[in-house]
Amino acid sequence: MFDNKLDFKQTFERRLLEKYGRSVNDAHPLEKYDILGEMVRDYANYDWRNTREELISTGKKQLIYFSMEFLIGRLLVNNMQNLGIYQIAKDGLKEMGIDIHELEECESDAGLGNGGLGRLAACFLDSIASTGYPGSGNTIRYEYGFFRQLIEHGRQFELPDQWLTNGFVFEVRKPKHSVEVKFGGNVETYLKDNGEFGMRTVNATCVRAVPYDVAVVGYRNGVANTLRLWSAEPSDVNLPKNTSFEEYLGQLKELCHGLYPDDSTEHGRLLRLRQQYFLVSSGLQSIIRAHLRKFKTLNNLSEHYVIQLNDTHPILAIPELMRLMMDEHGYGWDEAWKQVTTLFAYTNHTIMAEALERWPIHFIQQICPRCYMIIEEINRRFNAYMNDINVDPNKRYAMQIIKDGQVHMTNLAIVSSFSINGVAKLHTEILKKETFKEFYELFPEKFNNKTNGVTHRRWLVYANPNLANLISKKIGNSWITDMEHKIIDFKPYAEDEKVQKEFLNIKKENKLRLKAYVKEHNGIDIDENSIFDVQIKRLHAYKRQLMNVFHIMYLYQRMKEDKTFRIYPRTFIFGAKAAPSYYYAKEIIKLILAVADVVNNDEEISKYMKVVFIENYGVSSAEIIIPAADVSEQISTASKEASGTSNMKLMMNGAITLGTMDGANIEIAQFAGKENCVTFGLTSEEVISYYANGGYNPWDIYNNDIRVKKILDSLFNGPWTDGRPDRFRSIFDEIMYKNDTYFILKDFDAYVKAQEQIEQKYNDRNNWAKSCLINIATSGYFSSDRTIREYVKDIWHLDPLDTKQQ
């Protein structure tokens, strides 16, 4: 521990000498970063120990959050700020001639996630700790992350994300807490000592799961929870007899190699399932061991733990807990089922059919045969229950866990969990009325909504300190710990012209920072006085980055044809990764890059418009982009986006939402007021009606809207084709011959008008600033602190830790 600047400097110099044998002047920046990181980690260890000891002594109920990804970004600044030691460290380093920002840049973004799902999980962990509740995350320690995106030759390439090259200073390896995970083998019946028959798995391949723990530091409240990362190592007691050690090592390496293996091959899909089973079995065994150490029984497991399953990936936890309780610890079906059905809660994140996981039966039989037997029995008993209450046969079929040779994981979760929640009001209503209509009729008490949120500390307080200081100067800093209720006090200042001017100056400073970043990384000069129009999210057809680039193509064509038509200068900024096997998404990236190349190199047009694609978009680049954004593009097809979270981050930083009435956009418009957003396009009801009843043909729009025809024709003959007529044929075919699945052409005219409305609003600088400030002041609902308090109240039922405010 260090209490002041002098203590910090002495400790830093001593530890640098002890570990690296170097003085401050001789040390490499990576060595200095490593020492600083260790000091921050060790500073948090006191809170970590106190939190752990309180849980052990009191037996308070705690949350375990299973997620395949946690997109935590960098931890150095976040942890120093949360611990309240950032300024001490900054000043101490400065006196030693070290720029803290140079050390901050030594840290890699942790390769533990990809998109909104992982970032949400990371925000939740921050808020759970900062609101003072006991809760830990469980995921896999991916050695090479998702992938590092390289943009070259006008397309995306995928490289390994070597985020662990210089180690991960914030993790602590805990070999004493390792467990054995069994893959495959066969199930046999045996006679137990008490004369009863039992089941056990034999001839399995055993893997040693070793946890690496990372402290999750609460905001100045003495709480430090845990993110546990599981890594696969060779078993030290059960090495395989029927395969070579080299082949065995290769299988282990695959398990933790990367997030979301390529699912276009059977090998890749099996590997995804193996990862899922590895995660849940490791986590559950660890929970059981800790619980038995204190309570000597599992009959009260659900009184002391609640497990949240984040999306479909960890749902194998349900049969795995049944297996562990029955086969490893001797409990009967009814005793185990009672714990399962009061322990697990499930969060659904999508209505997209392809994202509701279904696994071939033989996959599960191959990886965890006993779990498949248990799933069969859950399905049999569920069918008996439906038969007893005379459920309609068609509805019964819709709710089957096993059908058509596949295990429907979401159905398994709904049957077995005590809570099923959506992540925005519209999304939850669609789940109840459409996606899981039959289940909602059967189990209405299970369904509830928990609109997502983001941690305002990282995304506003730390990412945009000048704006945070302006807010605190006007209303004090209590909003940092009570964003939901206190930030609204800033709303009256939206009318204050002096505050408006201060806000616009802060925005310009942030835009200059982004301008420098774009110049350094993209080699493009952008105009800080232009409108920064931002769309940053995973590349998927339903998120409609394609509609955005179609609009850019339209503007380019119109300005080239009509010398009297000019727009207010606009910089269109994209950040997106396409999954390696998602061909269509990668073609859209190619189109964005091709259009950017034409626009940015056109002397006539580039004065009015630039297009920037941020390579390898992630948390750290988002922390630069979001504070600089003027316009928040949230243009998904209505009914398709469960919630979205970039919309919330951008709102908090004073960007105006340009969006469809989809996901959390609806709630943003409700809180900010529709006059402070720009909405457009089909409603979710209209989209669902078109899907159900037809009545839409994209050729009608192509033949009747000359703008649309020119855009689509330019996919064959436009300047972005570089003289290759077939270059973007696949995009044309996807739109025109697959009936424009996501209604890009149907919404295009409304989108153009919405963009014109944005320009009109922006030109009225005072009113624009007022709308931005109202967005900030009404964003309190979208703090993940609020979301967590709702989970605690309605689902988890946790008691706060007895911690002292620092």
PDB file of C-alpha atoms in Angstrom, residues 501-742:
ATOM      1  CA  LYS A 501     -20.553  26.861 -25.312  1.00  0.00           C
ATOM      2  CA  GLU A 502     -18.410  24.956 -22.786  1.00  0.00           C
ATOM      3  CA  PHE A 503     -19.894  21.687 -24.001  1.00  0.00           C
ATOM      4  CA  LEU A 504     -19.199  22.519 -27.662  1.00  0.00           C
ATOM      5  CA  ASN A 505     -15.609  23.430 -26.781  1.00  0.00           C
ATOM      6  CA  ILE A 506     -15.160  20.097 -24.971  1.00  0.00           C
ATOM      7  CA  LYS A 507     -16.650  18.267 -27.940  1.00  0.00           C
ATOM      8  CA  LYS A 508     -14.226  20.062 -30.265  1.00  0.00           C
ATOM      9  CA  GLU A 509     -11.255  19.059 -28.091  1.00  0.00           C
ATOM     10  CA  ASN A 510     -12.412  15.438 -28.248  1.00  0.00           C
ATOM     11  CA  LYS A 511     -12.821  15.698 -32.015  1.00  0.00           C
ATOM     12  CA  LEU A 512      -9.278  17.033 -32.318  1.00  0.00           C
ATOM     13  CA  ARG A 513      -8.064  14.018 -30.343  1.00  0.00           C
ATOM     14  CA  LEU A 514      -9.891  11.674 -32.696  1.00  0.00           C
ATOM     15  CA  LYS A 515      -8.615  13.638 -35.673  1.00  0.00           C
ATOM     16  CA  ALA A 516      -5.042  12.990 -34.510  1.00  0.00           C
ATOM     17  CA  TYR A 517      -5.822   9.293 -33.996  1.00  0.00           C
ATOM     18  CA  VAL A 518      -7.273   8.977 -37.509  1.00  0.00           C
ATOM     19  CA  LYS A 519      -4.281  10.784 -39.006  1.00  0.00           C
ATOM     20  CA  GLU A 520      -1.868   8.467 -37.188  1.00  0.00           C
ATOM     21  CA  HIS A 521      -3.692   5.213 -37.900  1.00  0.00           C
ATOM     22  CA  ASN A 522      -5.437   5.875 -41.218  1.00  0.00           C
ATOM     23  CA  GLY A 523      -3.356   8.621 -42.768  1.00  0.00           C
ATOM     24  CA  ILE A 524      -6.530  10.616 -43.438  1.00  0.00           C
ATOM     25  CA  ASP A 525      -6.998  14.302 -42.625  1.00  0.00           C
ATOM     26  CA  ILE A 526     -10.485  14.942 -41.276  1.00  0.00           C
ATOM     27  CA  ASP A 527     -12.163  18.256 -40.466  1.00  0.00           C
ATOM     28  CA  GLU A 528     -12.903  18.707 -36.772  1.00  0.00           C
ATOM     29  CA  ASN A 529     -15.613  21.194 -37.733  1.00  0.00           C
ATOM     30  CA  SER A 530     -17.475  18.576 -39.767  1.00  0.00           C
ATOM     31  CA  ILE A 531     -20.276  16.445 -38.350  1.00  0.00           C
ATOM     32  CA  PHE A 532     -18.735  13.283 -36.886  1.00  0.00           C
ATOM     33  CA  ASP A 533     -21.276  10.606 -37.853  1.00  0.00           C
ATOM     34  CA  VAL A 534     -20.414   7.371 -36.023  1.00  0.00           C
ATOM     35  CA  GLN A 535     -21.507   3.755 -36.449  1.00  0.00           C
ATOM     36  CA  ILE A 536     -19.459   1.445 -34.230  1.00  0.00           C
ATOM     37  CA  LYS A 537     -20.678  -2.117 -33.698  1.00  0.00           C
ATOM     38  CA  ARG A 538     -20.230  -5.690 -34.827  1.00  0.00           C
ATOM     39  CA  LEU A 539     -20.733  -6.063 -38.582  1.00  0.00           C
ATOM     40  CA  HIS A 540     -24.005  -7.871 -39.203  1.00  0.00           C
ATOM     41  CA  ALA A 541     -26.578  -7.484 -41.964  1.00  0.00           C
ATOM     42  CA  TYR A 542     -29.371  -6.531 -39.528  1.00  0.00           C
ATOM     43  CA  LYS A 543     -27.295  -3.676 -38.062  1.00  0.00           C
ATOM     44  CA  ARG A 544     -27.413  -2.184 -41.574  1.00  0.00           C
ATOM     45  CA  GLN A 545     -23.977  -0.680 -42.037  1.00  0.00           C
ATOM     46  CA  LEU A 546     -24.899  -1.270 -45.682  1.00  0.00           C
ATOM     47  CA  MET A 547     -27.685   1.311 -45.534  1.00  0.00           C
ATOM     48  CA  ASN A 548     -25.214   3.801 -44.116  1.00  0.00           C
ATOM     49  CA  VAL A 549     -22.758   3.275 -46.975  1.00  0.00           C
ATOM     50  CA  PHE A 550     -25.603   3.328 -49.546  1.00  0.00           C
ATOM     51  CA  HIS A 551     -26.435   6.803 -48.242  1.00  0.00           C
ATOM     52  CA  ILE A 552     -22.808   7.872 -48.645  1.00  0.00           C
ATOM     53  CA  MET A 553     -22.854   6.548 -52.219  1.00  0.00           C
ATOM     54  CA  TYR A 554     -26.064   8.511 -52.863  1.00  0.00           C
ATOM     55  CA  LEU A 555     -24.531  11.742 -51.546  1.00  0.00           C
ATOM     56  CA  TYR A 556     -21.419  11.242 -53.645  1.00  0.00           C
ATOM     57  CA  GLN A 557     -23.405  10.560 -56.804  1.00  0.00           C
ATOM     58  CA  ARG A 558     -25.691  13.526 -56.257  1.00  0.00           C
ATOM     59  CA  MET A 559     -22.846  15.958 -55.567  1.00  0.00           C
ATOM     60  CA  LYS A 560     -21.014  14.749 -58.673  1.00  0.00           C
ATOM     61  CA  GLU A 561     -24.113  15.188 -60.840  1.00  0.00           C
ATOM     62  CA  ASP A 562     -25.445  18.424 -59.343  1.00  0.00           C
ATOM     63  CA  LYS A 563     -22.838  21.125 -58.756  1.00  0.00           C
ATOM     64  CA  THR A 564     -25.400  23.206 -56.836  1.00  0.00           C
ATOM     65  CA  PHE A 565     -26.002  20.450 -54.278  1.00  0.00           C
ATOM     66  CA  ARG A 566     -23.563  20.457 -51.381  1.00  0.00           C
ATOM     67  CA  ILE A 567     -23.845  19.132 -47.843  1.00  0.00           C
ATOM     68  CA  TYR A 568     -22.538  20.464 -44.558  1.00  0.00           C
ATOM     69  CA  PRO A 569     -19.137  18.751 -44.172  1.00  0.00           C
ATOM     70  CA  ARG A 570     -19.574  15.274 -42.765  1.00  0.00           C
ATOM     71  CA  THR A 571     -17.091  12.645 -41.548  1.00  0.00           C
ATOM     72  CA  PHE A 572     -18.564   9.152 -41.580  1.00  0.00           C
ATOM     73  CA  ILE A 573     -16.770   6.902 -39.087  1.00  0.00           C
ATOM     74  CA  PHE A 574     -17.175   3.122 -39.033  1.00  0.00           C
ATOM     75  CA  GLY A 575     -15.767   0.618 -36.564  1.00  0.00           C
ATOM     76  CA  ALA A 576     -16.678  -3.029 -37.066  1.00  0.00           C
ATOM     77  CA  LYS A 577     -15.317  -6.548 -37.206  1.00  0.00           C
ATOM     78  CA  ALA A 578     -16.906  -9.223 -39.393  1.00  0.00           C
ATOM     79  CA  ALA A 579     -16.739 -12.813 -38.150  1.00  0.00           C
ATOM     80  CA  PRO A 580     -14.095 -14.689 -40.165  1.00  0.00           C
ATOM     81  CA  SER A 581     -16.628 -17.041 -41.786  1.00  0.00           C
ATOM     82  CA  TYR A 582     -19.304 -14.369 -42.386  1.00  0.00           C
ATOM     83  CA  TYR A 583     -18.691 -13.774 -46.092  1.00  0.00           C
ATOM     84  CA  TYR A 584     -21.457 -11.215 -46.653  1.00  0.00           C
ATOM     85  CA  ALA A 585     -20.338  -9.042 -43.737  1.00  0.00           C
ATOM     86  CA  LYS A 586     -16.799  -9.058 -45.100  1.00  0.00           C
ATOM     87  CA  GLU A 587     -18.129  -7.980 -48.502  1.00  0.00           C
ATOM     88  CA  ILE A 588     -19.851  -5.010 -46.837  1.00  0.00           C
ATOM     89  CA  ILE A 589     -16.522  -4.009 -45.274  1.00  0.00           C
ATOM     90  CA  LYS A 590     -14.939  -4.228 -48.726  1.00  0.00           C
ATOM     91  CA  LEU A 591     -17.630  -1.899 -50.076  1.00  0.00           C
ATOM     92  CA  ILE A 592     -17.162   0.618 -47.243  1.00  0.00           C
ATOM     93  CA  LEU A 593     -13.422   0.648 -47.858  1.00  0.00           C
ATOM     94  CA  ALA A 594     -13.851   0.987 -51.623  1.00  0.00           C
ATOM     95  CA  VAL A 595     -16.289   3.872 -51.249  1.00  0.00           C
ATOM     96  CA  ALA A 596     -13.961   5.496 -48.716  1.00  0.00           C
ATOM     97  CA  ASP A 597     -11.073   5.251 -51.171  1.00  0.00           C
ATOM     98  CA  VAL A 598     -13.097   6.995 -53.908  1.00  0.00           C
ATOM     99  CA  VAL A 599     -14.591   9.694 -51.677  1.00  0.00           C
ATOM    100  CA  ASN A 600     -11.422  10.558 -49.771  1.00  0.00           C
ATOM    101  CA  ASN A 601      -9.373  10.894 -52.964  1.00  0.00           C
ATOM    102  CA  ASP A 602     -11.881  13.001 -54.876  1.00  0.00           C
ATOM    103  CA  GLU A 603     -10.638  16.601 -54.645  1.00  0.00           C
ATOM    104  CA  GLU A 604     -14.076  18.002 -55.366  1.00  0.00           C
ATOM    105  CA  ILE A 605     -16.088  15.884 -52.922  1.00  0.00           C
ATOM    106  CA  SER A 606     -13.606  15.257 -50.102  1.00  0.00           C
ATOM    107  CA  LYS A 607     -14.021  18.889 -49.005  1.00  0.00           C
ATOM    108  CA  TYR A 608     -17.535  17.964 -47.941  1.00  0.00           C
ATOM    109  CA  MET A 609     -17.259  14.315 -47.003  1.00  0.00           C
ATOM    110  CA  LYS A 610     -14.717  11.848 -45.650  1.00  0.00           C
ATOM    111  CA  VAL A 611     -15.178   8.177 -44.822  1.00  0.00           C
ATOM    112  CA  VAL A 612     -13.047   6.525 -42.131  1.00  0.00           C
ATOM    113  CA  PHE A 613     -12.930   2.845 -41.214  1.00  0.00           C
ATOM    114  CA  ILE A 614     -11.251   2.307 -37.822  1.00  0.00           C
ATOM    115  CA  GLU A 615      -9.104  -0.811 -37.994  1.00  0.00           C
ATOM    116  CA  ASN A 616      -9.397  -3.382 -35.192  1.00  0.00           C
ATOM    117  CA  TYR A 617     -12.147  -1.491 -33.388  1.00  0.00           C
ATOM    118  CA  GLY A 618     -12.225  -2.294 -29.666  1.00  0.00           C
ATOM    119  CA  VAL A 619     -12.642  -0.786 -26.216  1.00  0.00           C
ATOM    120  CA  SER A 620      -9.594   1.484 -26.343  1.00  0.00           C
ATOM    121  CA  SER A 621     -10.468   2.981 -29.721  1.00  0.00           C
ATOM    122  CA  ALA A 622     -14.090   3.348 -28.591  1.00  0.00           C
ATOM    123  CA  GLU A 623     -12.897   5.453 -25.662  1.00  0.00           C
ATOM    124  CA  ILE A 624     -11.496   7.927 -28.218  1.00  0.00           C
ATOM    125  CA  ILE A 625     -14.341   7.760 -30.753  1.00  0.00           C
ATOM    126  CA  ILE A 626     -17.358   7.995 -28.442  1.00  0.00           C
ATOM    127  CA  PRO A 627     -16.520  11.317 -26.718  1.00  0.00           C
ATOM    128  CA  ALA A 628     -15.940  12.866 -30.176  1.00  0.00           C
ATOM    129  CA  ALA A 629     -19.140  11.674 -31.843  1.00  0.00           C
ATOM    130  CA  ASP A 630     -21.839  14.097 -32.935  1.00  0.00           C
ATOM    131  CA  VAL A 631     -24.255  11.545 -34.406  1.00  0.00           C
ATOM    132  CA  SER A 632     -24.958   8.055 -33.054  1.00  0.00           C
ATOM    133  CA  GLU A 633     -26.023   5.729 -35.886  1.00  0.00           C
ATOM    134  CA  GLN A 634     -28.426   3.124 -34.431  1.00  0.00           C
ATOM    135  CA  ILE A 635     -30.128   1.986 -37.623  1.00  0.00           C
ATOM    136  CA  SER A 636     -30.832  -1.725 -37.135  1.00  0.00           C
ATOM    137  CA  THR A 637     -33.945  -3.241 -38.674  1.00  0.00           C
ATOM    138  CA  ALA A 638     -36.756  -2.695 -36.180  1.00  0.00           C
ATOM    139  CA  SER A 639     -37.348  -5.784 -33.979  1.00  0.00           C
ATOM    140  CA  LYS A 640     -33.858  -7.218 -34.611  1.00  0.00           C
ATOM    141  CA  GLU A 641     -31.597  -5.423 -32.109  1.00  0.00           C
ATOM    142  CA  ALA A 642     -32.271  -6.737 -28.636  1.00  0.00           C
ATOM    143  CA  SER A 643     -30.968  -3.616 -26.941  1.00  0.00           C
ATOM    144  CA  GLY A 644     -27.674  -2.190 -28.111  1.00  0.00           C
ATOM    145  CA  THR A 645     -25.213  -0.515 -25.763  1.00  0.00           C
ATOM    146  CA  SER A 646     -23.171   1.790 -28.021  1.00  0.00           C
ATOM    147  CA  ASN A 647     -26.364   3.871 -28.225  1.00  0.00           C
ATOM    148  CA  MET A 648     -26.179   4.396 -24.444  1.00  0.00           C
ATOM    149  CA  LYS A 649     -22.459   5.256 -24.371  1.00  0.00           C
ATOM    150  CA  LEU A 650     -22.882   7.768 -27.175  1.00  0.00           C
ATOM    151  CA  MET A 651     -25.947   9.309 -25.527  1.00  0.00           C
ATOM    152  CA  MET A 652     -24.022   9.823 -22.262  1.00  0.00           C
ATOM    153  CA  ASN A 653     -21.311  11.649 -24.187  1.00  0.00           C
ATOM    154  CA  GLY A 654     -23.701  14.044 -25.897  1.00  0.00           C
ATOM    155  CA  ALA A 655     -24.219  12.466 -29.320  1.00  0.00           C
ATOM    156  CA  ILE A 656     -27.635  12.685 -30.961  1.00  0.00           C
ATOM    157  CA  THR A 657     -29.238   9.336 -31.744  1.00  0.00           C
ATOM    158  CA  LEU A 658     -30.164   8.783 -35.381  1.00  0.00           C
ATOM    159  CA  GLY A 659     -32.067   5.545 -35.169  1.00  0.00           C
ATOM    160  CA  THR A 660     -34.928   3.219 -35.813  1.00  0.00           C
ATOM    161  CA  MET A 661     -37.449   2.479 -33.089  1.00  0.00           C
ATOM    162  CA  ASP A 662     -35.608  -0.670 -32.131  1.00  0.00           C
ATOM    163  CA  GLY A 663     -34.010  -2.076 -28.994  1.00  0.00           C
ATOM    164  CA  ALA A 664     -33.142   0.511 -26.367  1.00  0.00           C
ATOM    165  CA  ASN A 665     -33.467   3.343 -28.929  1.00  0.00           C
ATOM    166  CA  ILE A 666     -37.130   3.451 -27.951  1.00  0.00           C
ATOM    167  CA  GLU A 667     -36.296   4.062 -24.311  1.00  0.00           C
ATOM    168  CA  ILE A 668     -33.591   6.600 -25.243  1.00  0.00           C
ATOM    169  CA  ALA A 669     -36.202   8.559 -27.204  1.00  0.00           C
ATOM    170  CA  GLN A 670     -38.611   8.325 -24.276  1.00  0.00           C
ATOM    171  CA  PHE A 671     -36.106   9.698 -21.769  1.00  0.00           C
ATOM    172  CA  ALA A 672     -34.419  12.300 -23.967  1.00  0.00           C
ATOM    173  CA  GLY A 673     -37.600  13.294 -25.790  1.00  0.00           C
ATOM    174  CA  LYS A 674     -38.203  12.559 -29.458  1.00  0.00           C
ATOM    175  CA  GLU A 675     -37.331  16.168 -30.282  1.00  0.00           C
ATOM    176  CA  ASN A 676     -33.780  15.452 -29.065  1.00  0.00           C
ATOM    177  CA  CYS A 677     -33.322  12.391 -31.267  1.00  0.00           C
ATOM    178  CA  VAL A 678     -34.004  11.683 -34.936  1.00  0.00           C
ATOM    179  CA  THR A 679     -36.009   8.528 -35.542  1.00  0.00           C
ATOM    180  CA  PHE A 680     -37.148   6.969 -38.796  1.00  0.00           C
ATOM    181  CA  GLY A 681     -38.172   3.788 -40.553  1.00  0.00           C
ATOM    182  CA  LEU A 682     -40.492   0.838 -40.212  1.00  0.00           C
ATOM    183  CA  THR A 683     -41.797  -0.103 -36.785  1.00  0.00           C
ATOM    184  CA  SER A 684     -41.226  -3.542 -35.310  1.00  0.00           C
ATOM    185  CA  GLU A 685     -44.904  -4.357 -35.880  1.00  0.00           C
ATOM    186  CA  GLU A 686     -44.597  -3.471 -39.566  1.00  0.00           C
ATOM    187  CA  VAL A 687     -41.447  -5.555 -39.974  1.00  0.00           C
ATOM    188  CA  ILE A 688     -42.979  -8.570 -38.252  1.00  0.00           C
ATOM    189  CA  SER A 689     -46.105  -8.189 -40.408  1.00  0.00           C
ATOM    190  CA  TYR A 690     -44.039  -8.168 -43.611  1.00  0.00           C
ATOM    191  CA  TYR A 691     -42.231 -11.312 -42.502  1.00  0.00           C
ATOM    192  CA  ALA A 692     -45.523 -13.033 -41.691  1.00  0.00           C
ATOM    193  CA  ASN A 693     -47.704 -11.827 -44.553  1.00  0.00           C
ATOM    194  CA  GLY A 694     -45.394 -10.686 -47.353  1.00  0.00           C
ATOM    195  CA  GLY A 695     -46.303  -7.605 -49.354  1.00  0.00           C
ATOM    196  CA  TYR A 696     -42.815  -6.197 -49.897  1.00  0.00           C
ATOM    197  CA  ASN A 697     -40.779  -6.463 -53.100  1.00  0.00           C
ATOM    198  CA  PRO A 698     -37.448  -4.580 -53.352  1.00  0.00           C
ATOM    199  CA  TRP A 699     -37.784  -4.475 -57.146  1.00  0.00           C
ATOM    200  CA  ASP A 700     -40.708  -2.076 -56.751  1.00  0.00           C
ATOM    201  CA  ILE A 701     -38.401   0.414 -55.031  1.00  0.00           C
ATOM    202  CA  TYR A 702     -35.558  -0.227 -57.468  1.00  0.00           C
ATOM    203  CA  ASN A 703     -37.847   0.538 -60.415  1.00  0.00           C
ATOM    204  CA  ASN A 704     -39.512   3.589 -58.855  1.00  0.00           C
ATOM    205  CA  ASP A 705     -36.754   5.389 -56.935  1.00  0.00           C
ATOM    206  CA  ILE A 706     -33.995   6.596 -59.256  1.00  0.00           C
ATOM    207  CA  ARG A 707     -31.649   7.145 -56.282  1.00  0.00           C
ATOM    208  CA  VAL A 708     -31.891   3.505 -55.277  1.00  0.00           C
ATOM    209  CA  LYS A 709     -31.461   2.317 -58.862  1.00  0.00           C
ATOM    210  CA  LYS A 710     -28.303   4.392 -59.299  1.00  0.00           C
ATOM    211  CA  ILE A 711     -26.822   3.110 -56.047  1.00  0.00           C
ATOM    212  CA  LEU A 712     -27.473  -0.526 -56.869  1.00  0.00           C
ATOM    213  CA  ASP A 713     -26.363  -0.178 -60.482  1.00  0.00           C
ATOM    214  CA  SER A 714     -23.134   1.422 -59.249  1.00  0.00           C
ATOM    215  CA  LEU A 715     -22.296  -1.878 -57.559  1.00  0.00           C
ATOM    216  CA  PHE A 716     -21.503  -2.997 -61.131  1.00  0.00           C
ATOM    217  CA  ASN A 717     -20.328   0.191 -62.822  1.00  0.00           C
ATOM    218  CA  GLY A 718     -19.548   2.756 -60.105  1.00  0.00           C
ATOM    219  CA  PRO A 719     -16.089   4.152 -59.361  1.00  0.00           C
ATOM    220  CA  TRP A 720     -15.852   1.876 -56.285  1.00  0.00           C
ATOM    221  CA  THR A 721     -15.830  -1.217 -58.519  1.00  0.00           C
ATOM    222  CA  ASP A 722     -12.375  -0.251 -59.813  1.00  0.00           C
ATOM    223  CA  GLY A 723     -13.401  -1.479 -63.241  1.00  0.00           C
ATOM    224  CA  ARG A 724     -14.447  -4.923 -61.983  1.00  0.00           C
ATOM    225  CA  PRO A 725     -18.181  -5.355 -62.712  1.00  0.00           C
ATOM    226  CA  ASP A 726     -18.525  -8.417 -60.472  1.00  0.00           C
ATOM    227  CA  ARG A 727     -16.734  -6.903 -57.499  1.00  0.00           C
ATOM    228  CA  PHE A 728     -19.913  -6.285 -55.476  1.00  0.00           C
ATOM    229  CA  ARG A 729     -22.362  -8.552 -57.283  1.00  0.00           C
ATOM    230  CA  SER A 730     -22.909 -10.559 -54.087  1.00  0.00           C
ATOM    231  CA  ILE A 731     -24.289  -7.475 -52.308  1.00  0.00           C
ATOM    232  CA  PHE A 732     -26.674  -6.744 -55.166  1.00  0.00           C
ATOM    233  CA  ASP A 733     -27.828 -10.365 -55.181  1.00  0.00           C
ATOM    234  CA  GLU A 734     -28.325 -10.433 -51.404  1.00  0.00           C
ATOM    235  CA  ILE A 735     -30.575  -7.369 -51.554  1.00  0.00           C
ATOM    236  CA  MET A 736     -32.497  -8.011 -54.764  1.00  0.00           C
ATOM    237  CA  TYR A 737     -32.745 -11.791 -54.904  1.00  0.00           C
ATOM    238  CA  LYS A 738     -33.245 -12.467 -51.197  1.00  0.00           C
ATOM    239  CA  ASN A 739     -36.046  -9.943 -50.917  1.00  0.00           C
ATOM    240  CA  ASP A 740     -34.015  -7.368 -48.997  1.00  0.00           C
ATOM    241  CA  THR A 741     -34.283  -9.336 -45.757  1.00  0.00           C
ATOM    242  CA  TYR A 742     -33.496  -6.360 -43.534  1.00  0.00           C
TER     243      TYR A 742
END
